[in-house]
Short mmCIF file of C-alpha atoms in Angstrom, two decimals:
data_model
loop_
_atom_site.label_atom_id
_atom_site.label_comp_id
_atom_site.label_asym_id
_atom_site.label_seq_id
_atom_site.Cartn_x
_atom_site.Cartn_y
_atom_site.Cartn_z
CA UNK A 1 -35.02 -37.69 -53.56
CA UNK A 2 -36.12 -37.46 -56.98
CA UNK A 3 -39.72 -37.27 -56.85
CA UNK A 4 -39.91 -36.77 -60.43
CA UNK A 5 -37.55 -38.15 -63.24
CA UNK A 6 -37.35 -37.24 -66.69
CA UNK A 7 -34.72 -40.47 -67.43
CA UNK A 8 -33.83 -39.15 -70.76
CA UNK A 9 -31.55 -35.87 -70.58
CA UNK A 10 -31.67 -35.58 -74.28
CA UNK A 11 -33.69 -36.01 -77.43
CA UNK A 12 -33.50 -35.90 -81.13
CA UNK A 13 -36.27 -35.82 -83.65
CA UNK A 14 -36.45 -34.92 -87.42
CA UNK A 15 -38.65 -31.51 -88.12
CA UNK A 16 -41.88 -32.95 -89.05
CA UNK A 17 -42.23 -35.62 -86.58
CA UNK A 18 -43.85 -36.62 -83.37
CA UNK A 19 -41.54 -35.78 -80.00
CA UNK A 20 -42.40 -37.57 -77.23
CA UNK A 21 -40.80 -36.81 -73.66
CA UNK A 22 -41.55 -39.18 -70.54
CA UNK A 23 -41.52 -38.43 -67.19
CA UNK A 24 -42.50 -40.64 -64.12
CA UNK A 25 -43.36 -39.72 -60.43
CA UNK A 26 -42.89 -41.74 -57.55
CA UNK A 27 -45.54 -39.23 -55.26
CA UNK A 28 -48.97 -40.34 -55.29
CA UNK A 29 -49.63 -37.24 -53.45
CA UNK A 30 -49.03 -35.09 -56.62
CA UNK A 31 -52.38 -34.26 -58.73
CA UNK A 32 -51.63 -31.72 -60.99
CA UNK A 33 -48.88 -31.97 -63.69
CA UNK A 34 -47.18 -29.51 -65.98
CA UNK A 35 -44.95 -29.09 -68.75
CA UNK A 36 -42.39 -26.07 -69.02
CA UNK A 37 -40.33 -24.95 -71.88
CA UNK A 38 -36.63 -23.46 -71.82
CA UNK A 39 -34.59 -21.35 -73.95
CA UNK A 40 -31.22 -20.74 -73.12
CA UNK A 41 -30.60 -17.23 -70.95
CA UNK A 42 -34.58 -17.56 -70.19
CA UNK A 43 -37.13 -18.56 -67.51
CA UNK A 44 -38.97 -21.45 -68.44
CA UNK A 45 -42.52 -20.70 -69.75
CA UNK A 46 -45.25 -22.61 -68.86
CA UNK A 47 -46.84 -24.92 -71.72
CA UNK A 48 -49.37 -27.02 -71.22
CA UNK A 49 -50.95 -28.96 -67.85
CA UNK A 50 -52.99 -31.93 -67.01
CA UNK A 51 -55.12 -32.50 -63.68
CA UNK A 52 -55.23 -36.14 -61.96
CA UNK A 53 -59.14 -36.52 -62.96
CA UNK A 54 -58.18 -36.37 -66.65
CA UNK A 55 -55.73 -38.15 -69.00
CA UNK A 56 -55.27 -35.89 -71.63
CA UNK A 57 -55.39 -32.48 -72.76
CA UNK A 58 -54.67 -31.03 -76.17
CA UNK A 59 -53.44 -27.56 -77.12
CA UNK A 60 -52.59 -27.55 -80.53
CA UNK A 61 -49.29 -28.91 -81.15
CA UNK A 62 -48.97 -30.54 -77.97
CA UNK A 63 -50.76 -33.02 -75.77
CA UNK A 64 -50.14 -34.45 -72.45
CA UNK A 65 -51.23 -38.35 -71.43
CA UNK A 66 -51.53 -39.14 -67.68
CA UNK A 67 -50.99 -42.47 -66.54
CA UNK A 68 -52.14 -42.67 -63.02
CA UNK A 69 -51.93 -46.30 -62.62
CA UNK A 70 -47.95 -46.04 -63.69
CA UNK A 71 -47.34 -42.79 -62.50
CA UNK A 72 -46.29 -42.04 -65.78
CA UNK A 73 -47.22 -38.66 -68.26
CA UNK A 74 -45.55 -37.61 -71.56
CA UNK A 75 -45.45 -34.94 -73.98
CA UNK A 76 -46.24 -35.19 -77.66
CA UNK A 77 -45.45 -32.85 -80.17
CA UNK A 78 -47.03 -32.93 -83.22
CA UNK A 79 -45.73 -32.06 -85.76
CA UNK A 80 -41.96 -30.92 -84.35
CA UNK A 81 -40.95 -27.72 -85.57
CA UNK A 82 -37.00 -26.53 -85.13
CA UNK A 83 -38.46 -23.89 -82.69
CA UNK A 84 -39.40 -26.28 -80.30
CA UNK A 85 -35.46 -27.44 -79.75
CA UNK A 86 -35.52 -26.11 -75.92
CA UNK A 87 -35.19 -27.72 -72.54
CA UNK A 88 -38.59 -29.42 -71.53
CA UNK A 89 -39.15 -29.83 -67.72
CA UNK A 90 -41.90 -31.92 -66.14
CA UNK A 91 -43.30 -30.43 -63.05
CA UNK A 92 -45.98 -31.97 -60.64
CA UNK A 93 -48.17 -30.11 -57.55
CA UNK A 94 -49.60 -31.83 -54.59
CA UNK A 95 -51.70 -28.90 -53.87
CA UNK A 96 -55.52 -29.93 -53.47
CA UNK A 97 -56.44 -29.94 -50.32
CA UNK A 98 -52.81 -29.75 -48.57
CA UNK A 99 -50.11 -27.43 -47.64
CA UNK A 100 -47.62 -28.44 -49.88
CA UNK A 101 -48.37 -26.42 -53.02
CA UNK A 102 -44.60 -26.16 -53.87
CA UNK A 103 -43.99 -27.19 -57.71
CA UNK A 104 -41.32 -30.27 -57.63
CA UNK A 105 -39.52 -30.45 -60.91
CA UNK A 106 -37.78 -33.01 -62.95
CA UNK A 107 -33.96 -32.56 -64.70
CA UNK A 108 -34.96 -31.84 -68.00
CA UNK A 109 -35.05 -32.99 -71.18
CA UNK A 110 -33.19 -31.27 -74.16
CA UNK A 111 -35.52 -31.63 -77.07
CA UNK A 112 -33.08 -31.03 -80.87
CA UNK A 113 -35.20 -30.91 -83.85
CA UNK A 114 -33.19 -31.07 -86.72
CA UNK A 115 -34.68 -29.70 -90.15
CA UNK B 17 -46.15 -9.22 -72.96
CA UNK B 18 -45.39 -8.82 -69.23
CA UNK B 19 -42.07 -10.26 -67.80
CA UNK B 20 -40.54 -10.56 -64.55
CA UNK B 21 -36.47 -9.07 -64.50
CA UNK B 22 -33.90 -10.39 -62.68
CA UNK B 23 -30.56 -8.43 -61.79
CA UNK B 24 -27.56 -9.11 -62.15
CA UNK B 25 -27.44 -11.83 -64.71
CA UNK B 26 -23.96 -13.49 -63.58
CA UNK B 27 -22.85 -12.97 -60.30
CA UNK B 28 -19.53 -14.11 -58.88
CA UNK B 29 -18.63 -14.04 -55.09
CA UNK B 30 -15.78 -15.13 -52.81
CA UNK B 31 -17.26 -18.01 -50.17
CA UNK B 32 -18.56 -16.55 -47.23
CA UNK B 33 -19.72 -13.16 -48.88
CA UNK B 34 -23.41 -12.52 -48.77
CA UNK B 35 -25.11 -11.38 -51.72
CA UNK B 36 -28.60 -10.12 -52.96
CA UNK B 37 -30.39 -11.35 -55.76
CA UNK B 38 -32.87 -8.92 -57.07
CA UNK B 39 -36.05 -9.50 -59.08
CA UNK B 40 -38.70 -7.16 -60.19
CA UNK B 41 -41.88 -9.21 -60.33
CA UNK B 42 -44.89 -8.59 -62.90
CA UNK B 43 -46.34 -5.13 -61.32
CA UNK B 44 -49.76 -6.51 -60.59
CA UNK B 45 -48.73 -9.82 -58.72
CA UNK B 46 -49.09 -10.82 -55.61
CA UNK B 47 -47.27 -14.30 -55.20
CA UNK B 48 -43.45 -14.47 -55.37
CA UNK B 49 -41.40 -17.12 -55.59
CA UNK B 50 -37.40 -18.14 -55.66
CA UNK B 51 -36.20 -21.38 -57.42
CA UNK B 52 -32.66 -22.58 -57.97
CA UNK B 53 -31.07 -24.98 -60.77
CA UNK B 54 -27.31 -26.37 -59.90
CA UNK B 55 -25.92 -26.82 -63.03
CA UNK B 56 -27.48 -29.91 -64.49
CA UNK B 57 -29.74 -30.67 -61.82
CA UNK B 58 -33.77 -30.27 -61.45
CA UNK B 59 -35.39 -26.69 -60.84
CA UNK B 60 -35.68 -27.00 -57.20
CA UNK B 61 -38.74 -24.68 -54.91
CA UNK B 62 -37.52 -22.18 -52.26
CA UNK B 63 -39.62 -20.18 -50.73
CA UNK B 64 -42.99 -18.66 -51.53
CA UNK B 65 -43.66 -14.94 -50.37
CA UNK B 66 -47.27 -13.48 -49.86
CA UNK B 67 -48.08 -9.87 -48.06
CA UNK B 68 -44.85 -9.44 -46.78
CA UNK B 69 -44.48 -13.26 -45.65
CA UNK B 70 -42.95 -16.50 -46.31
CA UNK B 71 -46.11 -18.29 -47.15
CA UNK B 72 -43.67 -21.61 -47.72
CA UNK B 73 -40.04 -22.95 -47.88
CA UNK B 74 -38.59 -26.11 -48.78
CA UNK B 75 -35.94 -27.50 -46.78
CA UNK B 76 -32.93 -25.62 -48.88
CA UNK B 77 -34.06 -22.33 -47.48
CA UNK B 78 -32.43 -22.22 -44.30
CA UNK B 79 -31.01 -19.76 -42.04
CA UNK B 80 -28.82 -18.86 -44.66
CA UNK B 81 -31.16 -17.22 -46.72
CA UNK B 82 -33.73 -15.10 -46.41
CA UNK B 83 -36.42 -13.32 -48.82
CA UNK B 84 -37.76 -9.57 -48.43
CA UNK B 85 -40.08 -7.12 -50.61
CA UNK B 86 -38.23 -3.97 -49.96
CA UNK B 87 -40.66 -1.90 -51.73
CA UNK B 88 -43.42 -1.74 -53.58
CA UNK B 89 -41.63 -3.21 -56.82
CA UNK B 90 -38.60 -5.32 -55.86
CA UNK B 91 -38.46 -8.95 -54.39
CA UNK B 92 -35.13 -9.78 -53.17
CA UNK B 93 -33.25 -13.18 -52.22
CA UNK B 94 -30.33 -12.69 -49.75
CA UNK B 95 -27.33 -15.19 -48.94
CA UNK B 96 -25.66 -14.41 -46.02
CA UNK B 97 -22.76 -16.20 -46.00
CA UNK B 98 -22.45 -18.08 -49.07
CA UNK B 99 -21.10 -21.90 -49.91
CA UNK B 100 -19.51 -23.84 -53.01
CA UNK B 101 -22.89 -25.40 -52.96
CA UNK B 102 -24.48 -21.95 -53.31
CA UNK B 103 -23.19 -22.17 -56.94
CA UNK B 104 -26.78 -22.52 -59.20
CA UNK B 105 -29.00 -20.47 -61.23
CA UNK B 106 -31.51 -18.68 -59.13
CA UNK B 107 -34.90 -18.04 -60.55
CA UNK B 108 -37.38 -15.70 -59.24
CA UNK B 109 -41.14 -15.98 -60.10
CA UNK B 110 -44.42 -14.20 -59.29
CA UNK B 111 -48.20 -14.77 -59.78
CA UNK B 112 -51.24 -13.15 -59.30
CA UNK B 113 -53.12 -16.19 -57.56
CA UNK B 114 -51.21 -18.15 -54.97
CA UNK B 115 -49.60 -20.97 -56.42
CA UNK B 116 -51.58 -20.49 -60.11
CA UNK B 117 -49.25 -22.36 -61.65
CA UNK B 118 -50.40 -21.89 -65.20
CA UNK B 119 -49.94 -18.18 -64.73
CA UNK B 120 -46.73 -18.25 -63.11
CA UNK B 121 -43.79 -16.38 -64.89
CA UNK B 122 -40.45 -16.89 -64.23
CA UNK B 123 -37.79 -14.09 -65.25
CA UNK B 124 -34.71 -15.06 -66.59
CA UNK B 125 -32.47 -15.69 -63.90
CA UNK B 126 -29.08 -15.04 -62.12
CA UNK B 127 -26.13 -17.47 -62.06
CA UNK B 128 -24.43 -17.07 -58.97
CA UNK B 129 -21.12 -18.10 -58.93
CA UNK B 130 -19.61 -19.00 -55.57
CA UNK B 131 -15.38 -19.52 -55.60
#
């Protein structure tokens, strides 16, 4: 039951560039929608988030576009930097108004940005 | 910076042994949480832990495991009897707010090993 897929276990981009990782959701329950970073031998860290009213939000490097109608929300990275080469996870939250305030996460993407 | 720790980093058990997973959680948190990651798989939710309760559990968390705040400072995850399928990273997080997922660190796990 894969409530939310990140179809692309891997990515490469050239320092410099934009990175873009998808992910897509199948629960129209979910209204609240994160991105997490990974190093290797650490937790993931929390990066950036988007609510269902909006669709976008900007923090710097990195911005997050919400597709309601195709249940669809990426991540750019602007420019790419070799420190962002890290696992990216999408996570969503069906928690207004409702019990289930569990965070359902995707696979992962592995973002390489070469220099 | 504040951090959550996780002991022991690798763990490796014969089937049907129980073992405890132990996490020290940010000192002024109130909100604790266990995830898992099989190898190659999404971060998956399983259980949520408020004033000395399960607040929620996803359907992983069965009567195999179980969750307990010994103290004032630990936050521990027990298998009783443990399974192949037991095999994953284990994660344990902890907020201040329930469910603030924006300020919701995650230490930086324990692999169990199950042979």
């Amino acid at each position: 039951d894969q409530q939310v897929k990140q179809n692309s276990p891997s990515l490469s981009v050239q320092e410099g560039r934009i990175s873009i990782l998808n992910c897509d959701y199948t629960n129209s329950m979910f209204d609240y929608f994160l991105w997490y970073k990974k190093y290797p031998a650490e937790g993931p860290t929390f990066l950036i988030s988007i609510s269902s009213i909006k669709d976008k939000n900007e923090d710097g490097r990195f911005t997050v576009f919400l597709n309601k109608s195709a249940k669809h929300l990426s991540l750019h990275i602007v420019p790419s930097q070799p420190g962002d080469s890290a696992v990216y996870f999408c996570a969503a939250s069906a928690g207004s108004g409702g019990s289930n305030y569990k965070l359902t996460f995707g696979k992962g993407t592995l973002l390489t940005v070469n220099p | 910076e504040p951090e959550v720790t996780q002991t022991p980093s690798h763990q490796v058990t014969q089937m049907g042994q129980e073992v405890i997973l132990r996490c020290v959680p940010i000192s002024n948190h109130l909100y604790f949480y266990w995830y898992r990651q099989i190898l190659g798989q999404k971060v998956e939710f399983l259980v949520s832990f408020y004033n000395n309760e399960i607040s929620e559990k996803s359907e992983i968390f069965d009567d195999q495991f179980s969750v307990e705040r010994p103290d004032g400072s630990n936050f521990t995850l027990k298998i009783r009897s443990t399974k192949l399928e037991d095999s994953a990273m284990y994660f344990c997080a902890s907020s201040f707010s329930p469910f603030d997922w924006e300020t919701q660190y995650f230490g930086p796990g324990t692999r169990l090993t199950v042979l």
